[in-house]
């Protein structure tokens, strides 16, 4: 099948073998990169973003955003 350019909460939970509750908690506490909102409550994460973030060692959102800003 066609791979989407975005991950859903469900896909991230499966990717990291954790629950949706854990994904939500990590997102709320800023442990995950900032998601893209897709209509109301739906959130998605860019596949490129998540792959780059994983390669960087999965830093906190604050640290990740600082790293991104430094690269610009």
JSON list of C-alpha atoms in Angstrom, two decimals:
[
{"chain": "A", "resi": 1, "resn": "UNK", "atom": "CA", "xyz": [0.00, 0.00, 0.00]},
{"chain": "A", "resi": 2, "resn": "UNK", "atom": "CA", "xyz": [0.85, 3.65, -0.37]},
{"chain": "A", "resi": 3, "resn": "UNK", "atom": "CA", "xyz": [2.81, 4.95, 2.61]},
{"chain": "A", "resi": 4, "resn": "UNK", "atom": "CA", "xyz": [1.32, 8.13, 3.96]},
{"chain": "A", "resi": 5, "resn": "UNK", "atom": "CA", "xyz": [3.59, 11.15, 4.48]},
{"chain": "A", "resi": 6, "resn": "UNK", "atom": "CA", "xyz": [2.15, 11.34, 7.99]},
{"chain": "A", "resi": 7, "resn": "UNK", "atom": "CA", "xyz": [1.88, 9.10, 11.03]},
{"chain": "A", "resi": 8, "resn": "UNK", "atom": "CA", "xyz": [-1.33, 8.91, 13.06]},
{"chain": "A", "resi": 9, "resn": "UNK", "atom": "CA", "xyz": [-1.35, 8.43, 16.84]},
{"chain": "A", "resi": 10, "resn": "UNK", "atom": "CA", "xyz": [-2.22, 4.78, 16.21]},
{"chain": "A", "resi": 11, "resn": "UNK", "atom": "CA", "xyz": [0.72, 4.31, 13.86]},
{"chain": "A", "resi": 12, "resn": "UNK", "atom": "CA", "xyz": [3.17, 5.85, 16.32]},
{"chain": "A", "resi": 13, "resn": "UNK", "atom": "CA", "xyz": [1.80, 3.67, 19.13]},
{"chain": "A", "resi": 14, "resn": "UNK", "atom": "CA", "xyz": [2.38, 0.60, 16.92]},
{"chain": "A", "resi": 15, "resn": "UNK", "atom": "CA", "xyz": [5.82, 1.84, 15.81]},
{"chain": "A", "resi": 16, "resn": "UNK", "atom": "CA", "xyz": [7.01, 2.30, 19.41]},
{"chain": "A", "resi": 17, "resn": "UNK", "atom": "CA", "xyz": [4.95, -0.55, 20.87]},
{"chain": "A", "resi": 18, "resn": "UNK", "atom": "CA", "xyz": [3.10, 1.64, 23.38]},
{"chain": "A", "resi": 19, "resn": "UNK", "atom": "CA", "xyz": [-0.48, 2.70, 24.07]},
{"chain": "A", "resi": 20, "resn": "UNK", "atom": "CA", "xyz": [-2.42, 5.65, 22.67]},
{"chain": "A", "resi": 21, "resn": "UNK", "atom": "CA", "xyz": [-2.52, 6.97, 26.24]},
{"chain": "A", "resi": 22, "resn": "UNK", "atom": "CA", "xyz": [1.29, 6.99, 26.25]},
{"chain": "A", "resi": 23, "resn": "UNK", "atom": "CA", "xyz": [1.40, 8.83, 22.90]},
{"chain": "A", "resi": 24, "resn": "UNK", "atom": "CA", "xyz": [-1.06, 11.42, 24.21]},
{"chain": "A", "resi": 25, "resn": "UNK", "atom": "CA", "xyz": [0.89, 11.85, 27.44]},
{"chain": "A", "resi": 26, "resn": "UNK", "atom": "CA", "xyz": [4.21, 12.23, 25.56]},
{"chain": "A", "resi": 27, "resn": "UNK", "atom": "CA", "xyz": [2.60, 14.79, 23.27]},
{"chain": "A", "resi": 28, "resn": "UNK", "atom": "CA", "xyz": [1.04, 16.75, 26.16]},
{"chain": "A", "resi": 29, "resn": "UNK", "atom": "CA", "xyz": [4.28, 16.81, 28.14]},
{"chain": "A", "resi": 30, "resn": "UNK", "atom": "CA", "xyz": [6.34, 17.91, 25.12]},
{"chain": "A", "resi": 31, "resn": "UNK", "atom": "CA", "xyz": [8.27, 14.64, 24.77]},
{"chain": "A", "resi": 32, "resn": "UNK", "atom": "CA", "xyz": [7.21, 14.34, 21.11]},
{"chain": "A", "resi": 33, "resn": "UNK", "atom": "CA", "xyz": [7.82, 16.81, 18.29]},
{"chain": "A", "resi": 34, "resn": "UNK", "atom": "CA", "xyz": [4.96, 19.22, 17.65]},
{"chain": "A", "resi": 35, "resn": "UNK", "atom": "CA", "xyz": [2.24, 17.52, 15.59]},
{"chain": "A", "resi": 36, "resn": "UNK", "atom": "CA", "xyz": [0.29, 18.91, 12.65]},
{"chain": "A", "resi": 37, "resn": "UNK", "atom": "CA", "xyz": [-3.42, 19.38, 13.36]},
{"chain": "A", "resi": 38, "resn": "UNK", "atom": "CA", "xyz": [-5.68, 17.93, 10.70]},
{"chain": "A", "resi": 39, "resn": "UNK", "atom": "CA", "xyz": [-9.21, 19.15, 11.23]},
{"chain": "A", "resi": 40, "resn": "UNK", "atom": "CA", "xyz": [-10.28, 19.52, 14.83]},
{"chain": "A", "resi": 41, "resn": "UNK", "atom": "CA", "xyz": [-8.92, 16.93, 17.23]},
{"chain": "A", "resi": 42, "resn": "UNK", "atom": "CA", "xyz": [-6.99, 14.84, 14.71]},
{"chain": "A", "resi": 43, "resn": "UNK", "atom": "CA", "xyz": [-3.23, 15.15, 14.92]},
{"chain": "A", "resi": 44, "resn": "UNK", "atom": "CA", "xyz": [-0.58, 13.79, 12.59]},
{"chain": "A", "resi": 45, "resn": "UNK", "atom": "CA", "xyz": [3.20, 13.74, 12.59]},
{"chain": "A", "resi": 46, "resn": "UNK", "atom": "CA", "xyz": [5.22, 14.08, 9.41]},
{"chain": "A", "resi": 47, "resn": "UNK", "atom": "CA", "xyz": [7.00, 10.80, 8.60]},
{"chain": "A", "resi": 48, "resn": "UNK", "atom": "CA", "xyz": [10.18, 12.74, 7.65]},
{"chain": "A", "resi": 49, "resn": "UNK", "atom": "CA", "xyz": [10.01, 14.66, 10.93]},
{"chain": "A", "resi": 50, "resn": "UNK", "atom": "CA", "xyz": [9.61, 11.52, 13.07]},
{"chain": "A", "resi": 51, "resn": "UNK", "atom": "CA", "xyz": [12.38, 9.67, 11.23]},
{"chain": "A", "resi": 52, "resn": "UNK", "atom": "CA", "xyz": [14.77, 12.64, 11.64]},
{"chain": "A", "resi": 53, "resn": "UNK", "atom": "CA", "xyz": [13.75, 13.02, 15.29]},
{"chain": "A", "resi": 54, "resn": "UNK", "atom": "CA", "xyz": [14.34, 9.31, 15.99]},
{"chain": "A", "resi": 55, "resn": "UNK", "atom": "CA", "xyz": [17.75, 9.54, 14.28]},
{"chain": "A", "resi": 56, "resn": "UNK", "atom": "CA", "xyz": [18.59, 12.50, 16.56]},
{"chain": "A", "resi": 57, "resn": "UNK", "atom": "CA", "xyz": [17.91, 10.34, 19.62]},
{"chain": "A", "resi": 58, "resn": "UNK", "atom": "CA", "xyz": [14.30, 11.40, 20.30]},
{"chain": "A", "resi": 59, "resn": "UNK", "atom": "CA", "xyz": [15.10, 14.61, 22.22]},
{"chain": "A", "resi": 60, "resn": "UNK", "atom": "CA", "xyz": [12.43, 16.62, 24.03]},
{"chain": "A", "resi": 61, "resn": "UNK", "atom": "CA", "xyz": [10.33, 19.01, 21.93]},
{"chain": "A", "resi": 62, "resn": "UNK", "atom": "CA", "xyz": [12.13, 22.05, 23.35]},
{"chain": "A", "resi": 63, "resn": "UNK", "atom": "CA", "xyz": [15.56, 20.60, 22.59]},
{"chain": "A", "resi": 64, "resn": "UNK", "atom": "CA", "xyz": [14.44, 19.38, 19.16]},
{"chain": "A", "resi": 65, "resn": "UNK", "atom": "CA", "xyz": [13.06, 22.80, 18.19]},
{"chain": "A", "resi": 66, "resn": "UNK", "atom": "CA", "xyz": [16.28, 24.44, 19.35]},
{"chain": "A", "resi": 67, "resn": "UNK", "atom": "CA", "xyz": [18.26, 21.96, 17.20]},
{"chain": "A", "resi": 68, "resn": "UNK", "atom": "CA", "xyz": [16.04, 22.74, 14.20]},
{"chain": "A", "resi": 69, "resn": "UNK", "atom": "CA", "xyz": [16.42, 26.50, 14.70]},
{"chain": "A", "resi": 70, "resn": "UNK", "atom": "CA", "xyz": [20.21, 26.14, 14.89]},
{"chain": "A", "resi": 71, "resn": "UNK", "atom": "CA", "xyz": [20.26, 24.34, 11.53]},
{"chain": "A", "resi": 72, "resn": "UNK", "atom": "CA", "xyz": [18.42, 27.16, 9.71]}
]
